[in-house]
Short mmCIF file of C-alpha atoms in Angstrom, two decimals:
data_model
loop_
_atom_site.label_atom_id
_atom_site.label_comp_id
_atom_site.label_asym_id
_atom_site.label_seq_id
_atom_site.Cartn_x
_atom_site.Cartn_y
_atom_site.Cartn_z
CA MET A 1 0.00 0.00 0.00
CA GLY A 2 1.18 3.43 -0.84
CA GLY A 3 0.73 6.58 1.19
CA ALA A 4 2.30 9.73 2.55
CA SER A 5 5.86 9.43 3.75
CA GLU A 6 7.79 10.41 6.82
CA THR A 7 11.14 12.08 6.01
CA GLY A 8 10.76 11.31 2.31
CA ARG A 9 10.30 7.52 2.56
CA ARG A 10 7.23 5.42 1.68
CA TYR A 11 5.76 2.74 3.92
CA PRO A 12 3.55 -0.32 3.47
CA PHE A 13 1.27 1.33 6.05
CA GLY A 14 -0.42 3.84 3.78
CA SER A 15 -0.94 7.39 5.01
CA ALA A 16 1.62 8.48 7.61
CA PHE A 17 1.84 11.72 9.59
CA VAL A 18 4.61 12.61 12.01
CA LEU A 19 3.37 14.22 15.18
CA ALA A 20 5.48 16.73 17.15
CA ASN A 21 8.47 15.01 18.64
CA GLY A 22 8.45 16.35 22.23
CA PRO A 23 8.80 17.70 24.61
CA PHE A 24 5.15 18.81 24.73
CA THR A 25 2.36 18.72 27.21
CA GLU A 26 -0.34 16.07 27.26
CA ARG A 27 -2.91 18.62 26.08
CA GLU A 28 -0.70 19.69 23.17
CA GLY A 29 -0.11 16.10 22.15
CA ALA A 30 -3.83 15.29 22.20
CA LEU A 31 -4.54 18.38 20.11
CA ALA A 32 -1.91 17.34 17.58
CA VAL A 33 -3.52 13.91 17.19
CA PHE A 34 -6.91 15.57 16.77
CA ILE A 35 -5.67 17.80 13.95
CA CYS A 36 -4.02 14.80 12.27
CA ARG A 37 -7.31 12.96 12.34
CA ILE A 38 -9.03 15.98 10.73
CA SER A 39 -6.39 16.09 8.02
CA LEU A 40 -6.65 12.36 7.38
CA ARG A 41 -10.42 12.54 7.16
CA ALA A 42 -10.26 15.53 4.84
CA ARG A 43 -7.93 13.68 2.50
CA SER A 44 -10.68 11.12 1.88
CA LEU A 45 -13.45 13.64 1.16
CA PRO A 46 -15.15 12.94 -2.19
CA LEU A 47 -14.90 15.41 -5.07
CA ILE A 48 -17.71 17.93 -5.24
CA ASN A 49 -19.20 18.22 -8.74
CA GLY A 50 -16.02 16.60 -10.03
CA ASN A 51 -13.91 19.64 -9.06
CA ASP A 52 -10.82 18.56 -7.15
CA MET A 53 -10.02 22.23 -6.46
CA VAL A 54 -12.92 22.30 -4.05
CA THR A 55 -11.50 19.34 -2.14
CA THR A 56 -8.08 21.00 -2.07
CA LYS A 57 -9.58 24.16 -0.59
CA ILE A 58 -11.41 22.15 2.07
CA ILE A 59 -8.21 20.36 3.08
CA ARG A 60 -6.26 23.64 3.03
CA SER A 61 -8.90 25.31 5.22
CA LEU A 62 -8.87 22.45 7.72
CA ARG A 63 -5.08 22.52 7.93
CA LEU A 64 -4.99 26.30 8.38
CA ALA A 65 -7.56 25.96 11.16
CA GLY A 66 -5.37 23.34 12.81
CA LEU A 67 -2.31 25.54 12.58
CA GLY A 68 -4.22 28.37 14.19
CA LEU A 69 -5.24 26.15 17.08
CA LEU A 70 -1.66 25.08 17.58
CA ALA A 71 -0.19 28.62 17.52
CA GLY A 72 2.59 29.01 20.03
CA GLY A 73 5.25 26.84 18.49
CA LEU A 74 3.71 23.34 18.18
CA SER A 75 3.40 21.97 14.64
CA ALA A 76 0.85 19.14 14.60
CA CYS A 77 1.55 17.21 11.39
CA TYR A 78 4.84 17.51 9.59
CA ASP A 79 7.71 15.39 8.39
CA THR A 80 10.81 17.23 9.63
CA TYR A 81 12.36 17.39 13.05
CA ASN A 82 11.08 20.09 15.38
CA THR A 83 13.56 22.15 17.43
CA TYR A 84 10.91 23.52 19.80
CA GLY A 85 12.19 23.01 23.37
CA SER A 86 15.60 21.82 22.23
CA ASP A 87 17.21 24.13 24.78
CA LEU A 88 15.52 22.04 27.48
CA VAL A 89 15.83 18.42 26.29
CA GLU A 90 17.27 17.10 23.05
CA PRO A 91 14.37 15.54 21.07
CA SER A 92 14.77 11.76 20.77
CA PHE A 93 11.33 10.50 19.76
CA ARG A 94 8.46 11.27 17.45
CA SER A 95 4.90 9.95 17.06
CA VAL A 96 3.42 8.81 13.75
CA LEU A 97 -0.18 8.18 12.74
CA VAL A 98 -0.95 5.73 9.92
CA ASP A 99 -4.48 5.03 8.75
CA SER A 100 -4.26 2.29 6.12
CA CYS A 101 -2.17 -0.53 7.54
CA THR A 102 -2.54 -3.74 5.57
CA VAL A 103 -5.21 -6.12 6.86
CA THR A 104 -5.72 -9.47 5.15
CA MET A 105 -9.13 -11.10 5.37
CA THR A 106 -9.97 -14.79 5.08
CA SER A 107 -13.59 -15.97 5.15
CA VAL A 108 -13.91 -19.37 6.82
CA LEU A 109 -16.95 -21.65 6.87
CA ILE A 110 -17.46 -23.63 10.07
CA ASP A 111 -18.10 -27.25 9.13
CA SER A 112 -21.33 -27.48 11.15
CA VAL A 113 -23.29 -25.04 13.32
CA GLU A 114 -25.16 -26.32 16.36
CA THR A 115 -28.87 -25.48 16.01
CA SER A 116 -30.59 -27.80 18.47
CA GLY A 117 -32.04 -26.61 21.77
CA LYS A 118 -31.99 -22.92 20.80
CA GLU A 119 -35.75 -22.40 21.28
CA ILE A 120 -36.00 -20.81 17.83
CA ALA A 121 -37.69 -22.29 14.76
CA LEU A 122 -36.43 -20.96 11.42
CA ALA A 123 -38.45 -21.42 8.24
CA GLY A 124 -38.40 -19.72 4.87
CA ARG A 125 -36.03 -18.63 2.14
CA TYR A 126 -34.05 -15.43 1.56
CA GLU A 127 -32.13 -14.32 -1.53
CA HIS A 128 -28.99 -12.43 -0.53
CA PRO A 129 -27.77 -9.73 -2.98
CA LEU A 130 -24.31 -11.32 -3.23
CA TRP A 131 -24.26 -14.79 -1.71
CA GLY A 132 -27.25 -16.63 -3.17
CA SER A 133 -30.25 -18.17 -1.44
CA ILE A 134 -30.48 -19.30 2.17
CA ALA A 135 -33.30 -21.68 3.09
CA ALA A 136 -34.31 -23.05 6.50
CA ARG A 137 -36.74 -25.65 7.77
CA SER A 138 -37.49 -26.66 11.34
CA PHE A 139 -38.07 -30.03 13.04
CA ILE A 140 -40.00 -30.33 16.30
CA ALA A 141 -40.74 -33.29 18.60
CA TYR A 142 -43.34 -33.15 21.37
CA GLU A 143 -43.73 -34.14 24.98
CA ARG A 144 -46.54 -36.49 26.01
CA PRO A 145 -49.40 -34.44 27.48
CA SER A 146 -51.52 -35.39 30.45
CA TYR A 147 -55.09 -36.21 29.44
CA THR A 148 -57.67 -35.82 32.23
CA THR A 149 -61.07 -36.10 30.56
CA ASP A 150 -63.07 -38.93 32.12
CA ALA A 151 -63.21 -42.02 29.91
CA ASP A 152 -66.99 -42.21 30.42
CA GLU A 153 -67.49 -38.89 28.64
CA THR A 154 -68.23 -38.70 24.95
CA VAL A 155 -65.77 -36.41 23.18
CA LEU A 156 -65.96 -34.75 19.77
CA LEU A 157 -63.07 -33.27 17.79
CA ASP A 158 -63.05 -29.57 16.91
CA SER A 159 -59.57 -29.13 15.42
CA LEU A 160 -55.86 -29.79 15.73
CA VAL A 161 -53.65 -26.72 15.18
CA LEU A 162 -49.97 -25.87 15.16
CA SER A 163 -49.69 -22.63 17.12
CA LEU A 164 -46.74 -20.39 16.18
CA ARG A 165 -45.67 -17.07 17.67
CA TYR A 166 -43.37 -14.70 15.77
CA ASP A 167 -39.95 -14.07 17.29
CA THR A 168 -39.75 -10.65 15.46
CA ARG A 169 -36.46 -11.42 13.66
CA PHE A 170 -36.63 -11.97 9.92
CA LEU A 171 -34.92 -11.60 6.54
CA GLY A 172 -36.51 -10.63 3.25
CA ASP A 173 -39.68 -9.07 1.92
CA THR A 174 -42.51 -9.75 4.36
CA MET A 175 -45.04 -7.96 2.15
CA ARG A 176 -45.03 -11.01 -0.13
CA ALA A 177 -47.11 -14.09 0.67
CA GLN A 178 -45.31 -16.97 2.37
CA THR A 179 -46.38 -20.64 2.17
CA PHE A 180 -45.58 -23.34 4.73
CA SER A 181 -46.40 -27.02 4.55
CA ILE A 182 -46.51 -29.04 7.77
CA HIS A 183 -45.42 -32.68 7.60
CA GLN A 184 -45.46 -35.52 10.11
CA LEU A 185 -42.03 -36.98 10.86
CA THR A 186 -41.43 -40.59 9.92
CA GLU A 187 -38.10 -40.69 11.78
CA LYS A 188 -37.54 -40.02 15.45
CA ILE A 189 -35.34 -37.02 16.25
CA ALA A 190 -32.25 -38.25 18.09
CA LEU A 191 -29.33 -36.12 19.25
CA ASN A 192 -25.81 -37.08 18.18
CA ASP A 193 -23.50 -38.73 20.68
CA ASN A 194 -22.21 -35.29 21.68
CA GLY A 195 -25.74 -34.13 22.51
CA TYR A 196 -26.29 -31.79 19.53
CA LEU A 197 -27.87 -31.50 16.11
CA TYR A 198 -26.58 -29.14 13.43
CA ASN A 199 -27.54 -26.96 10.50
CA LYS A 200 -26.70 -29.89 8.21
CA SER A 201 -28.73 -32.45 10.20
CA ASP A 202 -31.95 -33.75 8.67
CA VAL A 203 -34.85 -36.03 9.56
CA ALA A 204 -37.22 -37.93 7.25
CA TYR A 205 -40.84 -36.83 7.00
CA ASP A 206 -44.00 -37.93 5.21
CA PRO A 207 -44.16 -36.27 1.77
CA GLU A 208 -47.93 -35.84 2.18
CA ALA A 209 -48.56 -32.63 4.10
CA LEU A 210 -50.78 -32.41 7.16
CA ALA A 211 -51.55 -28.85 6.03
CA THR A 212 -50.49 -26.20 3.53
CA TYR A 213 -50.89 -22.63 4.71
CA SER A 214 -50.33 -19.33 2.85
CA PHE A 215 -50.13 -16.03 4.70
CA ILE A 216 -48.67 -12.52 4.76
CA PRO A 217 -45.94 -12.53 7.45
CA LYS A 218 -46.17 -10.08 10.36
CA PRO A 219 -42.87 -10.73 12.14
CA ALA A 220 -42.71 -7.44 14.04
CA SER A 221 -46.12 -8.04 15.62
CA GLY A 222 -45.14 -10.93 17.87
CA GLU A 223 -48.62 -12.28 17.18
CA ARG A 224 -49.73 -15.89 17.27
CA MET A 225 -50.48 -17.74 14.04
CA ASP A 226 -52.52 -20.95 14.09
CA ILE A 227 -52.24 -23.50 11.27
CA ARG A 228 -55.03 -26.08 11.22
CA LEU A 229 -53.71 -29.58 10.64
CA SER A 230 -55.30 -32.74 9.32
CA ASP A 231 -58.57 -33.69 11.06
CA ALA A 232 -57.62 -37.33 10.55
CA LEU A 233 -54.54 -36.91 12.75
CA GLY A 234 -56.55 -34.90 15.27
CA GLN A 235 -59.22 -37.62 15.48
CA GLU A 236 -56.59 -40.35 15.87
CA LEU A 237 -54.86 -38.51 18.72
CA LEU A 238 -58.15 -37.79 20.49
CA GLU A 239 -59.33 -41.41 20.25
CA ARG A 240 -56.04 -42.84 21.51
CA PHE A 241 -55.80 -40.49 24.48
CA HIS A 242 -59.45 -40.91 25.42
CA ALA A 243 -59.13 -44.70 25.24
CA ARG A 244 -55.91 -44.57 27.32
CA ASP A 245 -54.07 -46.37 24.55
CA ARG A 246 -50.71 -47.70 25.76
CA VAL A 247 -48.81 -45.29 23.45
CA THR A 248 -50.34 -42.38 25.40
CA THR A 249 -49.42 -43.61 28.88
CA ASP A 250 -45.63 -43.90 28.49
CA ASN A 251 -43.17 -41.22 27.34
CA ASP A 252 -40.96 -43.52 25.28
CA ARG A 253 -43.89 -45.24 23.58
CA PHE A 254 -45.45 -41.87 22.76
CA ALA A 255 -42.15 -40.61 21.28
CA ASP A 256 -41.98 -43.69 19.07
CA TYR A 257 -45.63 -43.33 18.03
CA PHE A 258 -45.77 -39.59 17.32
CA ARG A 259 -42.34 -38.40 16.25
CA GLY A 260 -43.19 -34.73 15.63
CA VAL A 261 -43.61 -32.36 12.70
CA ALA A 262 -41.50 -30.49 10.15
CA ILE A 263 -42.17 -26.91 9.01
CA ILE A 264 -41.21 -26.77 5.33
CA PRO A 265 -41.30 -23.53 3.28
CA ASP A 266 -42.28 -23.43 -0.37
CA GLU A 267 -38.87 -22.42 -1.72
CA THR A 268 -40.25 -21.64 -5.18
CA THR A 269 -42.33 -18.71 -3.87
CA SER A 270 -40.82 -17.82 -0.51
CA GLU A 271 -39.11 -14.43 -0.27
CA SER A 272 -38.64 -14.20 3.49
CA LEU A 273 -37.00 -16.24 6.22
CA LEU A 274 -38.93 -16.10 9.49
CA SER A 275 -38.24 -17.09 13.07
CA PHE A 276 -40.68 -18.35 15.70
CA ALA A 277 -40.24 -18.86 19.42
CA VAL A 278 -40.20 -22.45 20.67
CA ASN A 279 -41.69 -22.65 24.16
CA ASP A 280 -44.84 -23.58 26.09
CA SER A 281 -47.00 -21.19 24.05
CA SER A 282 -45.33 -21.31 20.64
CA CYS A 283 -44.75 -24.19 18.23
CA ALA A 284 -47.17 -26.19 20.38
CA LEU A 285 -49.82 -28.52 19.00
CA VAL A 286 -53.25 -27.82 20.44
CA LEU A 287 -56.05 -30.39 20.23
CA TYR A 288 -59.42 -28.66 20.57
CA TYR A 289 -62.42 -30.84 21.41
CA HIS A 290 -65.67 -30.67 23.37
CA LEU A 291 -67.80 -32.94 25.48
CA PHE A 292 -71.07 -34.29 24.18
CA ASP A 293 -73.19 -32.73 26.89
CA GLU A 294 -75.78 -29.99 27.22
CA GLN A 295 -73.12 -27.25 27.47
CA SER A 296 -70.84 -28.72 24.79
CA THR A 297 -68.03 -28.10 27.28
CA LYS A 298 -64.90 -27.08 25.40
CA GLN A 299 -61.58 -28.77 26.17
CA GLU A 300 -57.96 -28.32 25.07
CA LEU A 301 -55.03 -30.74 25.05
CA TRP A 302 -51.61 -29.05 24.60
CA PHE A 303 -48.66 -30.93 23.16
CA LEU A 304 -45.62 -28.87 24.20
CA PRO A 305 -42.49 -28.85 22.03
CA TYR A 306 -39.52 -30.82 23.29
CA THR A 307 -37.04 -27.94 23.14
CA GLU A 308 -33.92 -30.05 23.69
CA THR A 309 -34.20 -31.84 20.35
CA GLN A 310 -35.88 -29.13 18.24
CA PHE A 311 -33.44 -28.02 15.54
CA ASN A 312 -33.16 -26.11 12.27
CA HIS A 313 -31.72 -27.26 8.97
CA VAL A 314 -30.11 -24.33 7.11
CA GLU A 315 -28.57 -24.52 3.65
CA GLN A 316 -27.11 -22.17 1.05
CA ASP A 317 -27.31 -22.27 -2.73
CA ALA A 318 -24.43 -20.11 -3.97
CA SER A 319 -24.92 -20.87 -7.68
CA GLY A 320 -24.03 -17.89 -9.85
CA THR A 321 -22.20 -16.05 -7.05
CA ALA A 322 -18.52 -15.51 -6.23
CA LEU A 323 -18.83 -18.44 -3.80
CA ALA A 324 -19.95 -20.89 -6.48
CA ASP A 325 -17.79 -24.03 -6.60
CA LYS A 326 -15.56 -22.74 -3.79
CA GLU A 327 -14.85 -24.55 -0.55
CA GLY A 328 -14.90 -22.28 2.49
CA THR A 329 -14.05 -24.89 5.13
CA GLY A 330 -10.46 -25.64 6.14
CA GLU A 331 -8.13 -22.76 5.27
CA GLY A 332 -11.00 -20.58 4.02
CA LEU A 333 -11.15 -18.09 1.15
CA LEU A 334 -8.97 -14.99 0.87
CA SER A 335 -10.91 -11.81 0.13
CA GLU A 336 -9.41 -11.54 -3.38
CA GLU A 337 -11.03 -14.89 -4.21
CA ILE A 338 -14.53 -13.60 -3.46
CA ASP A 339 -14.70 -10.09 -4.93
CA ALA A 340 -12.56 -8.46 -2.21
CA CYS A 341 -15.17 -9.30 0.45
CA GLY A 342 -15.42 -10.88 3.86
CA ILE A 343 -18.56 -12.71 5.06
CA LEU A 344 -20.22 -13.31 8.41
CA PHE A 345 -23.36 -15.46 8.21
CA GLY A 346 -25.35 -16.92 11.10
CA GLY A 347 -27.00 -20.29 10.54
CA LEU A 348 -24.39 -21.14 7.90
CA GLY A 349 -21.27 -20.50 9.98
CA TRP A 350 -19.18 -17.99 7.98
CA TYR A 351 -16.67 -15.91 9.97
CA VAL A 352 -13.60 -13.85 8.98
CA LYS A 353 -9.99 -14.27 10.09
CA LEU A 354 -7.98 -11.03 10.20
CA ASP A 355 -4.18 -10.90 9.89
CA PHE A 356 -1.68 -8.02 9.94
CA PRO A 357 1.25 -9.25 7.80
CA TYR A 358 3.36 -6.06 7.77
CA LEU A 359 2.99 -5.02 11.39
CA ASN A 360 6.63 -5.83 12.18
CA ASN A 361 7.79 -3.36 9.51
CA LEU A 362 7.12 -0.66 12.10
CA MET A 363 10.19 -1.88 13.98
CA GLU A 364 12.44 -0.76 11.11
CA HIS A 365 11.67 2.91 11.73
CA GLY A 366 13.78 3.41 14.86
CA LYS A 367 15.76 1.81 17.64
CA GLN A 368 12.52 1.26 19.54
CA VAL A 369 8.88 1.50 18.42
CA ASP A 370 5.87 1.48 20.74
CA ILE A 371 2.22 1.35 19.68
CA GLU A 372 0.25 4.02 21.52
CA SER A 373 -3.21 3.20 20.14
CA ALA A 374 -4.84 1.11 17.42
CA THR A 375 -8.40 1.21 16.13
CA LEU A 376 -10.01 -1.14 13.61
CA GLN A 377 -13.02 0.22 11.72
CA LEU A 378 -15.28 -2.07 9.71
CA TYR A 379 -17.63 -0.62 7.07
CA PRO A 380 -20.56 -2.79 5.84
CA GLU A 381 -20.70 -3.05 2.06
CA PRO A 382 -23.44 -0.77 0.63
CA GLY A 383 -26.26 -2.69 -1.03
CA THR A 384 -25.94 -5.74 1.24
CA TYR A 385 -28.10 -4.39 4.06
CA SER A 386 -31.54 -2.79 4.14
CA GLY A 387 -34.86 -2.97 5.94
CA PHE A 388 -35.11 -6.52 4.54
CA ASN A 389 -31.69 -7.46 5.93
CA ALA A 390 -30.88 -5.28 8.93
CA LEU A 391 -27.32 -4.90 10.20
CA PRO A 392 -26.57 -6.64 13.50
CA ASP A 393 -26.18 -4.33 16.47
CA SER A 394 -22.83 -5.84 17.43
CA VAL A 395 -19.93 -7.83 16.03
CA TYR A 396 -17.24 -9.52 18.12
CA LEU A 397 -13.48 -10.00 17.95
CA TYR A 398 -11.85 -13.12 19.33
CA TYR A 399 -8.21 -14.04 19.77
CA LEU A 400 -7.05 -16.94 17.58
CA ASP A 401 -3.98 -19.09 17.84
CA GLY A 402 -2.38 -20.80 14.85
CA SER A 403 -5.01 -23.55 14.79
CA THR A 404 -7.85 -21.00 14.30
CA VAL A 405 -9.47 -22.00 17.56
CA ASN A 406 -10.87 -19.35 19.91
CA ARG A 407 -8.35 -18.84 22.68
CA ASP A 408 -9.37 -15.69 24.45
CA VAL A 409 -11.20 -12.43 24.05
CA VAL A 410 -9.30 -9.31 23.07
CA ALA A 411 -8.67 -7.01 26.03
CA ASN A 412 -7.97 -3.30 25.89
CA TYR A 413 -5.13 -1.59 27.74
CA LEU A 414 -7.35 -1.06 30.81
CA GLY A 415 -7.79 -4.80 31.12
CA SER A 416 -11.54 -4.85 30.43
CA GLU A 417 -12.93 -7.19 27.80
CA VAL A 418 -13.37 -5.67 24.32
CA THR A 419 -15.33 -8.42 22.59
CA ARG A 420 -17.78 -6.19 20.78
CA GLY A 421 -17.84 -3.55 18.07
CA THR A 422 -21.09 -1.59 18.32
CA LEU A 423 -22.78 -0.34 15.18
CA SER A 424 -22.66 3.39 14.40
CA TYR A 425 -25.36 3.85 11.76
CA ASP A 426 -25.91 6.70 9.30
CA ASP A 427 -28.82 6.15 6.91
CA THR A 428 -27.65 9.01 4.65
CA TYR A 429 -23.92 8.39 4.18
CA ALA A 430 -22.72 4.79 3.93
CA ASP A 431 -19.14 5.72 4.87
CA ASN A 432 -20.43 6.87 8.26
CA THR A 433 -21.88 3.44 9.05
CA TYR A 434 -19.26 1.28 10.73
CA TYR A 435 -18.21 -0.93 13.64
CA SER A 436 -15.21 0.22 15.69
CA PHE A 437 -12.83 -1.93 17.77
CA ASP A 438 -9.95 -1.02 20.07
CA VAL A 439 -7.15 -3.47 19.18
CA THR A 440 -4.32 -1.62 20.92
CA GLU A 441 -3.34 -4.31 23.38
CA PHE A 442 -3.54 -7.09 20.80
CA LEU A 443 -1.21 -5.29 18.35
CA ARG A 444 1.20 -4.35 21.14
CA GLU A 445 1.57 -8.03 21.94
CA GLU A 446 1.88 -8.96 18.26
CA LEU A 447 4.56 -6.37 17.46
CA GLY A 448 7.81 -8.31 17.16
CA ALA A 449 6.17 -11.74 17.07
CA PHE A 450 7.18 -14.17 14.32
CA GLY A 451 6.17 -17.59 13.03
CA MET A 452 4.25 -19.75 15.46
CA TYR A 453 4.10 -16.88 17.93
CA LYS A 454 1.96 -14.71 15.66
CA HIS A 455 -1.81 -14.71 16.13
CA SER A 456 -4.92 -13.71 14.24
CA LEU A 457 -8.22 -12.14 15.14
CA GLN A 458 -11.53 -13.82 14.49
CA LEU A 459 -14.38 -11.49 13.51
CA ALA A 460 -17.65 -13.18 14.35
CA PHE A 461 -21.16 -12.90 15.76
CA ASN A 462 -21.94 -14.14 19.24
CA SER A 463 -22.97 -17.78 19.58
CA ASP A 464 -26.72 -17.03 19.78
CA ASP A 465 -26.67 -15.21 16.44
CA TYR A 466 -24.68 -18.02 14.80
CA THR A 467 -26.88 -20.84 16.08
CA GLY A 468 -30.32 -19.24 16.19
CA THR A 469 -30.46 -16.67 13.36
CA CYS A 470 -29.37 -16.06 9.78
CA ARG A 471 -27.98 -12.60 10.49
CA ASN A 472 -25.23 -11.64 8.11
CA LEU A 473 -22.64 -8.98 7.39
CA THR A 474 -20.58 -8.32 4.25
CA PHE A 475 -17.62 -5.91 4.16
CA CYS A 476 -14.68 -5.21 1.87
CA ASP A 477 -10.94 -5.32 2.17
CA GLN A 478 -8.82 -2.25 1.44
CA ARG A 479 -9.67 -2.31 -2.27
CA GLY A 480 -13.40 -1.81 -1.71
CA THR A 481 -15.55 1.31 -1.89
CA CYS A 482 -15.90 1.33 1.92
CA PRO A 483 -12.66 -0.42 2.93
CA ILE A 484 -11.69 -1.79 6.30
CA VAL A 485 -9.39 0.67 8.12
CA LEU A 486 -6.71 0.03 10.72
CA GLN A 487 -5.43 3.26 12.28
CA ILE A 488 -2.29 3.12 14.44
CA ILE A 489 -0.49 5.82 16.40
CA TYR A 490 3.02 4.72 17.30
CA THR A 491 6.08 6.36 18.84
CA ILE A 492 9.59 6.02 17.37
CA TYR A 493 12.54 6.35 19.74
CA GLU A 494 15.83 7.26 18.09
CA SER A 495 17.88 6.21 21.13
CA TYR A 496 17.28 4.12 24.22
#
C-alpha cells in the first residue's frame, strides 16, 4: 500500500503523519492527534461536482484551522524534526499516525453449526444480494401431554392446530405471501452422541402434508399464528388419548408413536426467512375438542415442544455467485477470491480471520517503536443491508492461535474485555456506518512476534446469532468502496 511518507520515505502502512516530537504537554499532544485525524479525514473527502479544487480548498482550510489552534510553536503534522524546546531536552522521539495498515481477510466456513435446543424455529427462504439463497426448515418433537377427561365422557373433535408465535427477527420481503407445509415426521429425532444437532442435520418426514398454509408474514407483531392440521390426525390422537391407549401412557412409547412435525417452506415462492419462538405457548400442537353434553363443554389438550431436540436445517445455494464451486471450510477463502469481500453469516457459519502481515515493519523505523493506540473500523458493504436485511447491532473479535481455535477475548489496555464492536449507523452516508474496535493491546503483543508466535483475530457474531439466526454482514478489504481501516499511532525512539 502506498501513502504519505515520513522524512521522504514510503511505507507499506499507507498514510503516515509525524506528530510533534516532544517535549510537549499532554494537552498539546492530544490536540496534535486531533488535527491529524481531521487532516486524514479531509484527504478522503469525495470530489464535489467533479472539481478537485474544491476538495483541495477544504483540506487547506482544515489545515490552516489546525495551525491556528496550535499557535505558540507546536506543529501538529509535519515530516521534519522540530527544534521547539531543544534548549531544554534534546528531542529523541516522534509519534506517527498511519491510517491504512494492511489487513488481510480470510472468510472461513465452520463445518457445522449447532442449532438444536436454541428455542427458535427458522423457516423460509431469503435471496442475498451477493451470496445466493439461504433456506431453512425446522423439526419439532413433542412431549406427552396429560389427558384428564373422564373415559366415560363422549368427546368430539373440533380441530388440531400448530400454534406459532413470531420471534420478530426476519430476513426478506414480508409484504409477499409466504407458504408453509406441515409434515409428520417418519423418523424419530435423536441427538448425536455429543448431545447436539446441526444446520446440516436432517430427519425424514411424510411427503404428504398435514396442512399447507399461505399467509402474509407479520414478524414485528409478535402475534400468534394458528395453522389447522389434518382432522384425521386430530381424530386419531383424540381417540387414543381418550381410550388410554398404551402409546399415550408412556413417554418412550409416545415418542416412538408420534415423532413430531417439520415446518417446510415453499422455496419456489418464498421471499422471506422467518423465526418463531419455541416454548410452552409457541410451536405447540393444540387439540381442541368438546364434550357431548348440554353445554358442549370445550376442552384443550396441549402438546408442548420438546425444546432439547428441536433443531433447524439451514442450507445455502451459492450458484451464480462468487462463492460458487468454492470450498470455504479448512483454510477458508482470501478476500481476493470472493470479490474483495469478507462474510459473516449466522445459521451457515461464515466468519472472517484477520491478519496483519506487515505489522513488524514498524520496527524498522527506529531503535525502539511502541504502539500508543490502534483502532479497527469495519464498514458494511453498501447494497448488502436494508430494511429486509438489517445490520446486526454488534460484532465480536476473538483471539485466535495458529489452529484457528478461539483462545481468548481481546482485552484493551485497561484490562476490560473488548469483545464487541457496536454499530454506528448513518442512513444518509454509507461511509459513516461502521463498527469500531480497540485493538491496541492485541497489536502491542503482536509487534515483534514471528512464526508460530503470531496470532490472528476472528471477527464473528456471538454464539446465539450463529446458532439461532441467519444474520449476516458483508464488508470489503482495502480495495473496496468502503474499505476496512486500521489506524495506528506509534512512537519512534531514536535512542534508548
